[in-house]
Coordinates of N, CA and C and ligand atoms in Angstrom, one line a residue:
M1 N 17.8 -38.3 48.6 CA 18.1 -38.5 47.2 C 16.8 -39.1 46.5
R2 N 16.3 -38.3 45.5 CA 15.2 -38.9 44.7 C 15.7 -39.6 43.5
K3 N 15.2 -40.8 43.2 CA 15.7 -41.6 42.1 C 15.1 -41.0 40.8
P4 N 15.9 -40.7 39.8 CA 15.4 -40.2 38.5 C 14.4 -41.2 37.9
I5 N 13.4 -40.6 37.2 CA 12.4 -41.5 36.6 C 12.1 -40.9 35.2
I6 N 12.3 -41.8 34.2 CA 12.1 -41.4 32.8 C 10.9 -42.2 32.2
V7 N 9.9 -41.6 31.7 CA 8.8 -42.3 31.1 C 8.5 -41.8 29.7
G8 N 8.3 -42.8 28.8 CA 8.0 -42.5 27.4 C 6.5 -42.5 27.3
N9 N 6.0 -41.4 26.8 CA 4.5 -41.3 26.5 C 4.3 -41.6 25.0
W10 N 3.8 -42.7 24.7 CA 3.7 -43.1 23.3 C 2.5 -42.5 22.6
K11 N 1.6 -41.9 23.4 CA 0.4 -41.3 22.8 C -0.3 -42.3 21.9
M12 N -0.9 -41.9 20.7 CA -1.6 -42.8 19.9 C -0.7 -43.4 18.8
N13 N 0.4 -44.1 19.3 CA 1.4 -44.7 18.4 C 1.6 -46.1 18.8
K14 N 1.9 -47.0 17.9 CA 2.4 -48.3 18.1 C 1.2 -49.3 18.3
L15 N 1.4 -50.5 17.7 CA 0.5 -51.6 17.9 C 1.1 -52.5 19.0
S16 N 0.3 -53.6 19.3 CA 0.8 -54.5 20.3 C 2.1 -55.2 19.9
K17 N 2.2 -55.5 18.7 CA 3.4 -56.2 18.2 C 4.6 -55.3 18.4
D18 N 4.4 -54.0 18.1 CA 5.5 -53.0 18.2 C 5.9 -52.9 19.7
A19 N 4.9 -52.9 20.6 CA 5.2 -52.8 22.0 C 6.0 -54.1 22.4
M20 N 5.6 -55.2 21.9 CA 6.3 -56.5 22.3 C 7.8 -56.3 21.8
D21 N 8.0 -56.0 20.6 CA 9.4 -55.8 20.1 C 10.2 -54.8 20.9
F22 N 9.5 -53.7 21.2 CA 10.2 -52.6 22.0 C 10.6 -53.2 23.4
V23 N 9.7 -53.8 24.1 CA 9.9 -54.2 25.4 C 11.0 -55.3 25.5
K24 N 10.9 -56.2 24.5 CA 11.9 -57.3 24.5 C 13.3 -56.7 24.2
E25 N 13.4 -55.7 23.4 CA 14.7 -55.1 23.1 C 15.2 -54.3 24.3
V26 N 14.4 -53.6 25.0 CA 14.8 -52.6 26.0 C 14.9 -53.1 27.4
D27 N 14.0 -54.0 27.8 CA 13.8 -54.4 29.2 C 15.1 -54.8 29.9
G28 N 15.9 -55.6 29.2 CA 17.1 -56.2 29.8 C 18.3 -55.2 29.8
K29 N 18.1 -54.0 29.2 CA 19.2 -53.0 29.1 C 19.0 -51.9 30.1
L30 N 18.1 -52.0 31.0 CA 17.9 -50.9 32.0 C 18.9 -51.1 33.1
H31 N 18.9 -50.1 34.0 CA 19.8 -50.2 35.1 C 19.2 -49.6 36.4
D32 N 19.8 -49.8 37.5 CA 19.2 -49.4 38.8 C 19.3 -48.0 39.2
A33 N 20.0 -47.2 38.4 CA 20.2 -45.8 38.8 C 19.0 -45.0 38.6
G34 N 18.0 -45.5 37.8 CA 16.8 -44.8 37.6 C 15.6 -45.7 37.5
D35 N 14.4 -45.2 37.4 CA 13.2 -45.9 37.1 C 12.8 -45.5 35.7
F36 N 12.5 -46.5 34.9 CA 12.2 -46.3 33.5 C 10.9 -46.9 33.1
G37 N 10.1 -46.2 32.2 CA 8.8 -46.7 31.9 C 8.3 -46.2 30.5
I38 N 7.3 -46.9 30.1 CA 6.6 -46.5 28.8 C 5.1 -46.4 29.1
A39 N 4.4 -45.5 28.3 CA 3.0 -45.5 28.4 C 2.4 -45.7 27.0
P40 N 2.1 -47.0 26.7 CA 1.6 -47.3 25.4 C 0.1 -47.0 25.4
P41 N -0.5 -47.0 24.2 CA -2.0 -46.9 24.2 C -2.7 -48.1 24.8
Y42 N -3.9 -48.0 25.2 CA -4.6 -49.0 25.9 C -4.5 -50.4 25.3
T43 N -4.6 -50.4 23.9 CA -4.6 -51.7 23.2 C -3.3 -52.4 23.3
A44 N -2.2 -51.7 23.7 CA -0.9 -52.4 23.7 C -0.5 -52.6 25.2
L45 N -1.3 -52.2 26.1 CA -0.9 -52.3 27.6 C -0.6 -53.8 28.0
W46 N -1.6 -54.7 27.6 CA -1.4 -56.0 28.1 C -0.1 -56.6 27.6
T47 N 0.2 -56.4 26.3 CA 1.4 -57.0 25.8 C 2.6 -56.4 26.4
A48 N 2.6 -55.1 26.5 CA 3.8 -54.5 27.1 C 4.0 -55.0 28.6
Q49 N 2.9 -55.0 29.3 CA 3.0 -55.5 30.7 C 3.5 -56.9 30.8
H50 N 3.0 -57.7 29.9 CA 3.3 -59.2 29.8 C 4.8 -59.4 29.7
Y51 N 5.5 -58.6 28.8 CA 6.9 -58.8 28.5 C 7.8 -58.0 29.4
A52 N 7.3 -57.0 30.1 CA 8.1 -56.1 30.9 C 8.5 -56.8 32.3
E53 N 9.7 -56.8 32.6 CA 10.1 -57.3 33.9 C 10.7 -56.1 34.7
N54 N 11.3 -55.2 34.0 CA 11.9 -54.0 34.7 C 11.2 -52.7 34.3
L55 N 10.7 -52.6 33.1 CA 10.1 -51.4 32.7 C 8.8 -51.2 33.4
I56 N 8.5 -50.0 33.8 CA 7.2 -49.6 34.3 C 6.3 -49.5 33.1
V57 N 5.1 -50.0 33.2 CA 4.1 -49.8 32.1 C 3.0 -49.0 32.6
A58 N 2.7 -47.8 32.0 CA 1.7 -46.9 32.5 C 0.6 -46.7 31.5
A59 N -0.6 -46.5 31.9 CA -1.7 -46.1 31.0 C -1.6 -44.6 30.8
Q60 N -2.3 -44.1 29.8 CA -2.2 -42.7 29.5 C -3.4 -41.9 30.1
N61 N -4.3 -42.7 30.7 CA -5.5 -42.0 31.3 C -6.3 -43.1 32.0
V62 N -7.2 -42.7 32.8 CA -8.2 -43.6 33.4 C -9.4 -42.8 33.8
H63 N -10.5 -43.5 34.0 CA -11.7 -42.7 34.4 C -11.8 -42.8 36.0
F64 N -12.5 -41.8 36.6 CA -12.5 -41.9 38.1 C -13.7 -42.7 38.6
E65 N -14.7 -43.0 37.7 CA -15.8 -43.9 38.2 C -15.4 -45.3 38.0
P66 N -15.9 -46.2 38.9 CA -15.5 -47.6 38.8 C -16.1 -48.4 37.6
S67 N -17.3 -47.9 37.2 CA -18.0 -48.5 36.0 C -19.1 -47.7 35.6
G68 N -19.8 -48.0 34.5 CA -21.0 -47.3 34.2 C -21.1 -46.8 32.8
A69 N -22.0 -45.9 32.5 CA -22.3 -45.5 31.1 C -21.3 -44.4 30.7
Y70 N -20.1 -44.8 30.4 CA -19.1 -43.8 30.0 C -18.4 -44.3 28.8
T71 N -19.1 -44.2 27.7 CA -18.6 -44.8 26.4 C -17.2 -44.4 26.1
G72 N -16.3 -45.4 25.8 CA -15.0 -45.1 25.4 C -14.0 -45.0 26.5
E73 N -14.5 -45.1 27.8 CA -13.6 -44.9 28.9 C -13.1 -46.2 29.5
V74 N -12.1 -46.2 30.3 CA -11.5 -47.3 31.0 C -11.4 -47.1 32.5
S75 N -11.7 -48.1 33.3 CA -11.7 -47.9 34.7 C -10.4 -48.4 35.3
I76 N -10.2 -48.1 36.6 CA -9.0 -48.6 37.4 C -9.0 -50.1 37.4
E77 N -10.2 -50.7 37.6 CA -10.2 -52.2 37.7 C -9.8 -52.8 36.4
M78 N -10.2 -52.2 35.3 CA -9.8 -52.7 34.0 C -8.3 -52.7 33.8
L79 N -7.7 -51.6 34.3 CA -6.2 -51.5 34.2 C -5.5 -52.5 35.1
Q80 N -6.1 -52.7 36.3 CA -5.5 -53.6 37.3 C -5.6 -55.1 36.7
E81 N -6.7 -55.3 36.0 CA -6.8 -56.7 35.4 C -5.6 -57.0 34.5
L82 N -5.1 -55.9 33.9 CA -3.9 -56.1 33.0 C -2.6 -56.1 33.8
G83 N -2.7 -55.8 35.1 CA -1.4 -55.7 35.9 C -0.8 -54.3 35.9
I84 N -1.6 -53.3 35.4 CA -1.0 -52.0 35.3 C -1.1 -51.3 36.7
K85 N 0.0 -50.6 37.0 CA 0.1 -50.0 38.4 C 0.4 -48.5 38.3
W86 N 0.5 -48.0 37.0 CA 0.9 -46.6 36.9 C 0.0 -46.0 35.8
V87 N -0.3 -44.7 36.0 CA -1.1 -44.0 35.0 C -0.8 -42.5 34.9
I88 N -0.7 -42.0 33.6 CA -0.4 -40.6 33.4 C -1.8 -39.9 33.5
L89 N -1.9 -38.8 34.2 CA -3.1 -38.1 34.4 C -2.9 -36.6 34.0
G90 N -3.9 -36.0 33.3 CA -3.9 -34.6 33.1 C -2.9 -34.2 32.0
H91 N -2.6 -35.1 31.1 CA -1.6 -34.6 30.1 C -2.3 -33.4 29.3
S92 N -1.5 -32.5 28.9 CA -2.0 -31.3 28.2 C -2.9 -31.6 27.0
E93 N -2.5 -32.7 26.3 CA -3.4 -33.1 25.2 C -4.8 -33.5 25.6
R94 N -4.9 -34.1 26.8 CA -6.2 -34.5 27.3 C -6.9 -33.2 27.8
R95 N -6.1 -32.3 28.4 CA -6.8 -31.0 28.8 C -7.3 -30.2 27.6
Q96 N -6.4 -30.2 26.6 CA -6.8 -29.3 25.4 C -7.9 -29.9 24.6
Y97 N -7.7 -31.2 24.2 CA -8.6 -31.8 23.2 C -9.9 -32.4 23.8
Y98 N -9.8 -32.8 25.1 CA -10.9 -33.5 25.8 C -11.4 -32.8 27.0
N99 N -11.0 -31.5 27.1 CA -11.6 -30.6 28.2 C -11.4 -31.2 29.6
E100 N -10.3 -31.9 29.8 CA -10.1 -32.4 31.2 C -9.7 -31.2 32.1
T101 N -10.4 -31.2 33.2 CA -10.2 -30.1 34.2 C -9.4 -30.6 35.4
D102 N -8.9 -29.6 36.1 CA -8.2 -29.9 37.4 C -9.1 -30.7 38.3
E103 N -10.4 -30.4 38.3 CA -11.3 -31.1 39.2 C -11.4 -32.6 38.9
A104 N -11.5 -32.9 37.6 CA -11.6 -34.3 37.1 C -10.3 -35.0 37.4
I105 N -9.2 -34.3 37.2 CA -7.8 -34.9 37.4 C -7.7 -35.2 38.9
N106 N -8.2 -34.3 39.8 CA -8.1 -34.5 41.2 C -8.9 -35.8 41.6
K107 N -10.1 -36.0 41.0 CA -10.9 -37.2 41.3 C -10.1 -38.4 40.8
K108 N -9.4 -38.3 39.7 CA -8.6 -39.5 39.2 C -7.4 -39.8 40.1
V109 N -6.8 -38.7 40.6 CA -5.6 -38.9 41.5 C -6.1 -39.7 42.7
K110 N -7.3 -39.2 43.3 CA -7.8 -39.8 44.5 C -8.1 -41.3 44.3
V111 N -8.8 -41.7 43.2 CA -9.1 -43.1 43.0 C -7.8 -43.9 42.7
C112 N -6.8 -43.3 42.1 CA -5.6 -44.0 41.9 C -5.0 -44.4 43.2
L113 N -4.9 -43.4 44.1 CA -4.2 -43.6 45.4 C -5.0 -44.6 46.3
E114 N -6.4 -44.5 46.2 CA -7.2 -45.4 46.9 C -7.0 -46.9 46.5
N115 N -6.6 -47.0 45.2 CA -6.5 -48.4 44.6 C -5.1 -48.8 44.4
G116 N -4.1 -48.1 44.9 CA -2.7 -48.5 44.8 C -2.1 -48.3 43.5
L117 N -2.7 -47.4 42.6 CA -2.0 -47.0 41.4 C -1.2 -45.8 41.6
T118 N -0.1 -45.7 40.9 CA 0.8 -44.5 41.0 C 0.5 -43.5 39.9
P119 N 0.0 -42.3 40.2 CA -0.3 -41.3 39.1 C 1.0 -40.5 38.8
I120 N 1.1 -40.2 37.5 CA 2.0 -39.2 37.0 C 1.1 -38.0 36.6
V121 N 1.2 -36.9 37.4 CA 0.2 -35.8 37.2 C 0.9 -34.7 36.4
C122 N 0.3 -34.4 35.2 CA 0.9 -33.4 34.4 C 0.4 -32.0 34.7
V123 N 1.3 -31.0 34.8 CA 0.9 -29.6 34.9 C 1.8 -28.8 33.9
G124 N 1.3 -27.6 33.6 CA 2.1 -26.8 32.7 C 1.3 -25.7 32.0
E125 N 2.0 -24.6 31.7 CA 1.3 -23.5 31.1 C 1.3 -23.5 29.6
T126 N 0.2 -22.8 29.0 CA 0.2 -22.7 27.6 C 1.2 -21.6 27.1
L127 N 1.3 -21.4 25.8 CA 2.2 -20.4 25.3 C 1.7 -19.0 25.7
E128 N 0.4 -18.9 25.6 CA -0.2 -17.6 25.9 C 0.0 -17.2 27.4
E129 N -0.1 -18.2 28.3 CA 0.1 -18.0 29.7 C 1.6 -17.7 30.0
F130 N 2.5 -18.4 29.2 CA 3.9 -18.2 29.4 C 4.3 -16.8 29.0
E131 N 3.7 -16.3 27.8 CA 4.1 -15.0 27.3 C 3.5 -13.9 28.2
A132 N 2.4 -14.2 28.9 CA 1.8 -13.2 29.8 C 2.4 -13.3 31.2
D133 N 3.5 -14.1 31.3 CA 4.2 -14.2 32.6 C 3.3 -14.9 33.7
K134 N 2.5 -15.8 33.3 CA 1.6 -16.4 34.3 C 2.0 -17.8 34.7
T135 N 3.2 -18.2 34.3 CA 3.6 -19.6 34.6 C 3.4 -20.0 36.1
E136 N 3.9 -19.1 36.9 CA 3.9 -19.5 38.4 C 2.5 -19.6 38.9
E137 N 1.6 -18.7 38.5 CA 0.2 -18.7 38.9 C -0.4 -20.0 38.4
V138 N -0.2 -20.4 37.1 CA -0.8 -21.5 36.6 C -0.3 -22.8 37.2
V139 N 1.0 -23.0 37.3 CA 1.4 -24.3 37.9 C 1.1 -24.4 39.3
R140 N 1.1 -23.3 40.1 CA 0.7 -23.4 41.5 C -0.7 -23.8 41.6
R141 N -1.6 -23.2 40.8 CA -3.0 -23.5 40.8 C -3.3 -25.0 40.4
Q142 N -2.6 -25.4 39.3 CA -2.9 -26.8 38.9 C -2.4 -27.8 39.9
T143 N -1.2 -27.5 40.5 CA -0.7 -28.4 41.6 C -1.7 -28.5 42.8
R144 N -2.1 -27.3 43.2 CA -3.0 -27.2 44.3 C -4.3 -28.0 44.0
D145 N -4.9 -27.7 42.9 CA -6.2 -28.2 42.6 C -6.2 -29.7 42.2
C146 N -5.2 -30.1 41.5 CA -5.1 -31.6 41.2 C -4.8 -32.4 42.4
L147 N -4.1 -31.9 43.4 CA -3.7 -32.7 44.5 C -4.4 -32.3 45.8
A148 N -5.6 -31.7 45.7 CA -6.3 -31.3 46.9 C -6.9 -32.5 47.6
N149 N -6.9 -32.4 48.9 CA -7.6 -33.4 49.8 C -7.3 -34.9 49.5
L150 N -6.1 -35.2 49.4 CA -5.7 -36.6 49.1 C -5.4 -37.4 50.4
E151 N -5.7 -38.7 50.3 CA -5.3 -39.6 51.3 C -4.5 -40.7 50.7
G152 N -3.7 -41.4 51.5 CA -2.9 -42.5 51.0 C -1.5 -42.1 50.8
D153 N -0.8 -42.9 49.9 CA 0.6 -42.8 49.7 C 0.9 -41.6 48.8
V154 N 0.8 -40.4 49.3 CA 0.9 -39.2 48.4 C 2.4 -39.1 48.0
N155 N 3.3 -39.6 48.8 CA 4.7 -39.4 48.4 C 5.1 -40.2 47.1
S156 N 4.3 -41.1 46.8 CA 4.6 -41.9 45.6 C 4.2 -41.2 44.3
I157 N 3.4 -40.1 44.4 CA 3.0 -39.4 43.2 C 4.2 -38.9 42.5
V158 N 4.1 -38.9 41.1 CA 5.1 -38.2 40.3 C 4.4 -37.0 39.6
I159 N 5.1 -35.9 39.6 CA 4.5 -34.7 38.8 C 5.4 -34.6 37.5
A160 N 4.7 -34.2 36.5 CA 5.4 -33.9 35.2 C 5.1 -32.4 34.9
Y161 N 6.2 -31.6 34.9 CA 6.0 -30.2 34.5 C 6.3 -30.2 33.0
E162 N 5.2 -29.9 32.3 CA 5.3 -29.9 30.8 C 4.7 -28.6 30.3
P163 N 5.6 -27.6 30.0 CA 5.1 -26.4 29.3 C 4.4 -26.8 28.0
V164 N 3.2 -26.4 27.8 CA 2.4 -26.9 26.6 C 3.1 -26.4 25.3
W165 N 3.8 -25.3 25.4 CA 4.4 -24.7 24.2 C 5.7 -25.5 23.8
A166 N 6.1 -26.5 24.7 CA 7.3 -27.2 24.4 C 7.0 -28.7 24.0
I167 N 5.7 -29.0 24.0 CA 5.4 -30.4 23.8 C 5.2 -30.7 22.3
G168 N 6.0 -31.6 21.7 CA 5.9 -32.0 20.3 C 6.3 -30.8 19.4
T169 N 6.9 -29.8 19.9 CA 7.1 -28.6 19.0 C 8.6 -28.5 18.6
G170 N 9.4 -29.3 19.3 CA 10.9 -29.2 19.1 C 11.5 -28.0 19.9
K171 N 10.6 -27.2 20.5 CA 11.1 -26.0 21.3 C 11.1 -26.4 22.7
S172 N 12.3 -26.8 23.2 CA 12.3 -27.2 24.6 C 12.5 -26.0 25.5
A173 N 12.1 -26.1 26.8 CA 12.3 -25.0 27.8 C 13.8 -25.0 28.1
T174 N 14.3 -23.9 28.4 CA 15.8 -23.9 28.9 C 15.9 -24.6 30.2
K175 N 17.1 -25.0 30.5 CA 17.2 -25.7 31.8 C 16.9 -24.8 33.0
E176 N 17.1 -23.5 32.8 CA 16.8 -22.6 33.9 C 15.2 -22.5 34.1
I177 N 14.5 -22.5 33.0 CA 13.0 -22.5 33.1 C 12.5 -23.8 33.8
A178 N 13.1 -24.9 33.3 CA 12.7 -26.2 33.9 C 13.0 -26.2 35.4
Q179 N 14.2 -25.8 35.7 CA 14.5 -25.8 37.2 C 13.7 -24.9 38.0
D180 N 13.5 -23.6 37.5 CA 12.8 -22.7 38.3 C 11.3 -23.1 38.5
T181 N 10.7 -23.6 37.4 CA 9.3 -24.0 37.5 C 9.1 -25.3 38.4
C182 N 10.0 -26.2 38.2 CA 10.0 -27.4 39.1 C 10.1 -27.0 40.6
A183 N 11.0 -26.0 40.8 CA 11.2 -25.6 42.2 C 9.9 -24.9 42.7
L184 N 9.2 -24.2 41.9 CA 7.9 -23.6 42.3 C 6.9 -24.6 42.6
I185 N 6.8 -25.7 41.8 CA 5.9 -26.8 42.0 C 6.2 -27.5 43.3
R186 N 7.5 -27.7 43.6 CA 7.9 -28.3 44.8 C 7.5 -27.5 46.0
D187 N 7.7 -26.2 45.9 CA 7.3 -25.3 46.9 C 5.8 -25.4 47.2
E188 N 5.0 -25.5 46.1 CA 3.5 -25.6 46.3 C 3.2 -26.9 46.9
L189 N 4.0 -28.0 46.7 CA 3.7 -29.3 47.3 C 3.7 -29.2 48.8
K190 N 4.6 -28.3 49.3 CA 4.7 -28.1 50.8 C 3.3 -27.6 51.3
N191 N 2.7 -26.6 50.5 CA 1.4 -26.1 51.0 C 0.3 -27.1 50.8
V192 N 0.2 -27.8 49.7 CA -0.9 -28.6 49.5 C -0.8 -30.0 50.1
L193 N 0.5 -30.5 50.3 CA 0.7 -31.8 50.9 C 1.5 -31.6 52.2
S194 N 2.8 -31.7 52.2 CA 3.6 -31.5 53.4 C 5.0 -31.3 52.9
Q195 N 5.8 -30.9 53.9 CA 7.3 -30.7 53.7 C 7.9 -32.1 53.2
E196 N 7.5 -33.1 53.9 CA 8.0 -34.5 53.5 C 7.7 -34.8 52.1
A197 N 6.4 -34.6 51.7 CA 6.0 -34.8 50.3 C 6.8 -34.0 49.3
A198 N 7.0 -32.7 49.7 CA 7.7 -31.8 48.8 C 9.1 -32.3 48.6
E199 N 9.7 -32.9 49.6 CA 11.1 -33.4 49.5 C 11.1 -34.8 48.8
T200 N 10.1 -35.5 48.8 CA 10.1 -36.9 48.3 C 9.5 -37.0 46.9
I201 N 8.5 -36.2 46.6 CA 7.9 -36.4 45.3 C 8.8 -36.1 44.2
R202 N 8.8 -36.9 43.1 CA 9.7 -36.7 42.0 C 9.0 -35.8 40.9
I203 N 9.7 -34.8 40.4 CA 9.1 -33.9 39.4 C 9.9 -34.1 38.1
Q204 N 9.2 -34.5 37.1 CA 9.9 -34.6 35.8 C 9.7 -33.3 35.0
Y205 N 10.6 -33.1 34.1 CA 10.4 -32.1 33.0 C 10.0 -32.8 31.8
G206 N 9.1 -32.2 31.0 CA 8.7 -32.8 29.7 C 8.5 -31.7 28.7
G207 N 8.9 -32.0 27.5 CA 8.7 -31.0 26.4 C 10.0 -31.1 25.5
S208 N 9.9 -31.9 24.4 CA 11.0 -32.0 23.5 C 12.3 -32.4 24.1
V209 N 12.2 -33.3 25.1 CA 13.4 -33.9 25.7 C 14.0 -34.9 24.7
K210 N 15.3 -34.9 24.5 CA 15.9 -35.7 23.5 C 17.3 -36.2 24.1
P211 N 17.9 -37.2 23.4 CA 19.2 -37.7 24.0 C 20.2 -36.5 24.1
D212 N 20.1 -35.5 23.2 CA 21.2 -34.5 23.3 C 20.9 -33.4 24.3
N213 N 19.7 -33.4 24.9 CA 19.5 -32.3 25.9 C 19.1 -32.8 27.3
I214 N 18.9 -34.2 27.4 CA 18.4 -34.7 28.7 C 19.3 -34.4 29.8
A215 N 20.6 -34.5 29.5 CA 21.6 -34.4 30.6 C 21.5 -33.0 31.3
E216 N 21.2 -32.0 30.6 CA 21.1 -30.7 31.2 C 19.9 -30.5 32.1
Y217 N 18.9 -31.2 31.8 CA 17.7 -31.2 32.7 C 18.0 -32.1 34.0
L218 N 18.6 -33.2 33.7 CA 18.8 -34.1 34.9 C 19.8 -33.5 35.9
A219 N 20.6 -32.6 35.4 CA 21.6 -31.9 36.3 C 21.0 -30.9 37.2
Q220 N 19.7 -30.6 37.0 CA 19.0 -29.5 37.8 C 18.5 -30.1 39.1
P221 N 18.7 -29.4 40.2 CA 18.4 -30.0 41.5 C 16.9 -30.4 41.8
D222 N 16.0 -29.7 41.1 CA 14.6 -30.0 41.3 C 14.0 -30.8 40.2
V223 N 14.8 -31.2 39.2 CA 14.3 -32.0 38.1 C 14.7 -33.4 38.3
D224 N 13.7 -34.3 38.4 CA 14.0 -35.7 38.8 C 13.8 -36.7 37.7
G225 N 13.8 -36.2 36.5 CA 13.6 -37.1 35.3 C 12.9 -36.4 34.2
A226 N 12.3 -37.2 33.3 CA 11.6 -36.6 32.2 C 10.4 -37.5 31.7
L227 N 9.4 -36.8 31.2 CA 8.4 -37.4 30.5 C 8.6 -37.1 29.0
V228 N 8.7 -38.1 28.2 CA 9.2 -37.9 26.9 C 8.2 -38.5 25.8
G229 N 7.9 -37.7 24.8 CA 7.0 -38.1 23.8 C 7.9 -38.7 22.6
G230 N 8.1 -37.9 21.6 CA 8.7 -38.3 20.4 C 10.0 -39.2 20.5
A231 N 10.9 -38.7 21.4 CA 12.2 -39.4 21.5 C 12.1 -40.7 22.3
S232 N 10.9 -41.1 22.7 CA 10.7 -42.4 23.4 C 10.3 -43.5 22.5
L233 N 10.0 -43.2 21.3 CA 9.4 -44.1 20.4 C 10.4 -45.1 19.7
K234 N 11.6 -44.7 19.6 CA 12.6 -45.6 19.0 C 13.5 -46.2 20.1
V235 N 13.8 -47.4 19.9 CA 14.6 -48.1 20.9 C 15.9 -47.4 21.2
D236 N 16.6 -47.1 20.1 CA 17.9 -46.5 20.3 C 17.9 -45.2 21.1
S237 N 16.9 -44.3 20.7 CA 16.9 -43.0 21.4 C 16.4 -43.2 22.8
F238 N 15.4 -44.2 23.0 CA 15.0 -44.4 24.4 C 16.2 -44.9 25.3
L239 N 17.0 -45.8 24.7 CA 18.1 -46.3 25.5 C 19.2 -45.2 25.7
E240 N 19.3 -44.3 24.8 CA 20.2 -43.1 25.1 C 19.7 -42.3 26.2
L241 N 18.4 -42.1 26.3 CA 17.8 -41.4 27.5 C 18.1 -42.2 28.8
V242 N 17.9 -43.5 28.7 CA 18.1 -44.4 29.9 C 19.6 -44.2 30.3
N243 N 20.5 -44.2 29.3 CA 21.9 -44.2 29.7 C 22.4 -42.8 30.1
A244 N 21.6 -41.8 29.9 CA 21.9 -40.5 30.4 C 21.8 -40.4 31.9
V245 N 21.1 -41.3 32.5 CA 20.9 -41.4 33.9 C 22.1 -42.2 34.5
K246 N 22.8 -41.6 35.4 CA 24.0 -42.3 35.9 C 23.8 -42.6 37.4
Ligands
LIG301 C1 4.7 -35.5 26.0 O1 4.0 -36.0 25.2 O2 4.5 -35.6 27.2 C2 5.9 -34.9 25.5 C3 6.7 -34.2 26.3 O3 6.2 -34.9 24.1 P1 7.5 -34.5 23.4 O4 8.7 -35.1 24.1 O5 7.4 -35.1 22.0 O6 7.6 -33.0 23.4

């Protein structure tokens, strides 16, 4: 049995004070049937981590080098200084706007595992690829390339399947698409990692998940939770997502 995991990706939203209010409001209302987390912007990570006892606090990115001339970037050690143990990698907005490649994501996954951080690795096809029937090819390639040649606790990795055409668009994938694609990713995990990893690794669906549609995704055998943008920003709707996990 894989424990469901729901993580809110706050993107470039909220100040430290907002993070403090949110965590104080939500942290005591979580339950043990799932793992729940938020990914605030860098500037609010310390505050969120400081007030969180139960919530996972994840960064939205990290650099693969330990230090150096990388203006605007943040290293693993910098996150660790704040107590951060989780990080989202390869979100489609980073791939699209900042040209992040599978190769760079692979380096990031490696340094996370070497340093005891848990990565949430995002994969997913664009609208063009979806319409050209290339979803399987794309997600298998991304899974393979992002997770190549890993050492360490690979079973702790979380994958987020996020069709790019469903992110922030209000157009969610059907539960059948979410299930079928998560099953393909799980199958690829067997090839790139192992049978055990394929059975253990949790795969989230992400893309316009809301309180009124999360239950249908969670009911799918290969969907182990959700990565949520818009609906994770308000306390009430975040808690509705939390309470959809039984
Ligand atoms: C996301 O940012 O990962 C996401 C899925 O956003 P939204 O839920 O708003 O589509």
